[in-house]
Amino acid sequence: MSAKKTEVGDVFSNPRTGRRRVVLKEITQFRWWCLLDDGGCVVNYDYQFDNMEYLGKSKASIKDLFEVE
């Protein structure tokens, strides 16, 4: 997360529920696809991240998720 701007790979935690989410893709300037730690996907708006705890950058690369042997 550079200069308070959400980026792909950022990990957030919802303080009320404890659920974590990682940002997968920017849909528009203010909307993001996020993968939840329980396997679901949601769309988050920029203002929603203001109420979440920023945990850091994900160790995994999004590109690595789709590589096969």
XYZ file of N, CA and C in Angstrom:
207
model
N 0.868 -1.168 0.000
C 0.000 0.000 0.000
C 0.905 1.217 0.000
N 0.998 1.884 -1.122
C 1.887 3.033 -1.214
C 1.086 4.326 -1.132
N 1.513 5.191 -0.267
C 0.880 6.510 -0.105
C -0.632 6.410 0.082
N -1.046 5.456 0.901
C -2.468 5.268 1.225
C -3.310 4.852 0.029
N -2.692 4.335 -1.015
C -3.445 3.837 -2.173
C -3.416 2.319 -2.154
N -4.579 1.711 -2.247
C -4.695 0.262 -2.262
C -4.052 -0.300 -3.524
N -3.334 -1.412 -3.380
C -2.676 -2.055 -4.514
C -2.959 -3.554 -4.498
N -2.800 -4.187 -5.659
C -2.944 -5.643 -5.765
C -1.905 -6.293 -4.858
N -2.334 -7.262 -4.062
C -1.446 -7.964 -3.150
C -1.518 -7.475 -1.714
N -2.194 -6.361 -1.468
C -2.358 -5.863 -0.104
C -3.280 -6.800 0.679
N -2.967 -7.011 1.949
C -3.770 -7.870 2.816
C -4.361 -7.015 3.937
N -5.667 -7.161 4.141
C -6.383 -6.410 5.159
C -7.128 -7.363 6.082
N -7.416 -6.897 7.290
C -8.204 -7.657 8.246
C -9.370 -6.801 8.718
N -10.553 -7.402 8.748
C -11.730 -6.718 9.260
C -11.696 -6.814 10.779
N -11.623 -5.693 11.498
C -11.500 -5.751 12.966
C -12.727 -6.331 13.665
N -13.903 -6.244 13.059
C -15.113 -6.778 13.689
C -15.190 -8.291 13.571
N -14.844 -8.820 12.399
C -15.017 -10.254 12.154
C -13.709 -11.033 12.190
N -12.586 -10.346 12.025
C -11.298 -11.028 11.978
C -10.988 -11.643 10.628
N -11.922 -11.558 9.681
C -11.696 -12.130 8.349
C -10.662 -11.309 7.598
N -9.763 -12.025 6.952
C -8.738 -11.355 6.156
C -9.113 -11.421 4.687
N -8.584 -10.481 3.926
C -8.801 -10.462 2.484
C -7.558 -9.923 1.798
N -7.303 -10.467 0.623
C -6.184 -10.001 -0.188
C -6.755 -9.416 -1.470
N -6.213 -8.286 -1.880
C -6.676 -7.599 -3.079
C -6.127 -8.317 -4.308
N -7.032 -8.770 -5.189
C -6.638 -9.510 -6.386
C -6.562 -8.650 -7.637
N -7.513 -7.734 -7.796
C -7.587 -6.986 -9.049
C -8.306 -5.665 -8.839
N -7.824 -4.641 -9.526
C -8.511 -3.353 -9.531
C -9.576 -3.388 -10.616
N -10.838 -3.179 -10.235
C -11.944 -3.164 -11.198
C -12.060 -1.773 -11.809
N -12.156 -0.784 -10.951
C -12.149 0.623 -11.344
C -11.234 1.331 -10.371
N -11.164 2.628 -10.474
C -10.283 3.395 -9.591
C -10.663 3.230 -8.119
N -11.922 2.926 -7.838
C -12.389 2.857 -6.457
C -12.944 1.500 -6.043
N -12.904 0.492 -6.937
C -13.447 -0.840 -6.623
C -12.399 -1.903 -6.859
N -12.403 -2.924 -5.961
C -11.382 -3.963 -5.991
C -12.002 -5.334 -5.780
N -11.515 -6.357 -6.518
C -11.873 -7.753 -6.243
C -10.963 -8.242 -5.134
N -11.535 -8.878 -4.127
C -10.755 -9.380 -3.001
C -11.081 -10.845 -2.742
N -10.072 -11.608 -2.395
C -10.229 -13.005 -2.019
C -10.240 -13.078 -0.505
N -11.268 -13.709 0.059
C -11.376 -13.845 1.510
C -10.598 -15.067 1.977
N -10.196 -15.057 3.238
C -9.411 -16.174 3.767
C -10.205 -17.475 3.851
N -11.543 -17.402 3.771
C -12.343 -18.630 3.768
C -12.686 -19.083 2.351
N -12.123 -18.422 1.341
C -12.285 -18.855 -0.036
C -13.280 -18.078 -0.869
N -14.062 -17.209 -0.274
C -15.022 -16.426 -1.048
C -14.368 -15.216 -1.697
N -15.098 -14.566 -2.572
C -14.641 -13.332 -3.211
C -15.663 -12.235 -2.965
N -15.194 -11.021 -2.810
C -16.074 -9.872 -2.623
C -15.511 -8.688 -3.398
N -16.379 -7.715 -3.638
C -15.940 -6.441 -4.194
C -15.872 -5.462 -3.041
N -14.736 -4.791 -2.909
C -14.568 -3.768 -1.884
C -14.401 -2.415 -2.551
N -14.977 -1.405 -1.922
C -14.785 -0.030 -2.361
C -13.658 0.578 -1.525
N -12.973 1.564 -2.093
C -11.826 2.171 -1.404
C -12.148 2.587 0.030
N -13.304 3.215 0.256
C -13.624 3.718 1.584
C -13.745 2.588 2.608
N -14.055 1.363 2.167
C -14.191 0.250 3.101
C -12.843 -0.151 3.703
N -11.759 0.050 2.969
C -10.440 -0.291 3.489
C -10.025 0.649 4.629
N -10.632 1.843 4.683
C -10.319 2.787 5.762
C -10.683 2.219 7.126
N -11.671 1.331 7.171
C -12.128 0.743 8.432
C -11.465 -0.596 8.731
N -10.483 -0.986 7.906
C -9.798 -2.264 8.093
C -8.347 -2.045 8.473
N -7.787 -3.068 9.087
C -6.376 -3.017 9.480
C -5.522 -3.531 8.322
N -4.562 -2.706 7.897
C -3.637 -3.103 6.837
C -2.581 -4.017 7.447
N -2.451 -5.241 6.920
C -1.502 -6.214 7.461
C -0.178 -6.252 6.707
N -0.174 -5.790 5.463
C 1.043 -5.789 4.666
C 0.801 -6.362 3.285
N 1.900 -6.642 2.596
C 1.834 -7.234 1.263
C 1.824 -8.747 1.381
N 1.082 -9.407 0.512
C 1.055 -10.855 0.477
C 2.410 -11.385 0.026
N 2.835 -12.514 0.593
C 4.092 -13.146 0.185
C 3.954 -13.795 -1.182
N 2.754 -14.236 -1.521
C 2.512 -14.938 -2.787
C 2.239 -13.940 -3.902
N 2.665 -14.295 -5.075
C 2.368 -13.506 -6.262
C 1.072 -14.029 -6.870
N 0.235 -13.129 -7.342
C -1.010 -13.528 -7.986
C -0.705 -14.417 -9.193
N 0.348 -14.116 -9.920
C 0.719 -14.907 -11.093
C 1.072 -16.338 -10.699
N 1.670 -16.532 -9.505
C 2.046 -17.866 -9.043
C 0.844 -18.775 -8.816
N -0.307 -18.193 -8.512
C -1.502 -18.993 -8.231
C -1.945 -19.810 -9.435
N -1.610 -19.356 -10.626
C -2.085 -20.010 -11.834
C -1.017 -20.803 -12.570
N 0.171 -20.912 -11.988
C 1.229 -21.710 -12.601
C 0.979 -23.178 -12.310
N 1.312 -24.022 -13.285
C 1.148 -25.467 -13.126
C 2.450 -26.168 -13.451
N 2.566 -27.413 -12.991
C 3.766 -28.210 -13.267
C 3.580 -29.048 -14.499
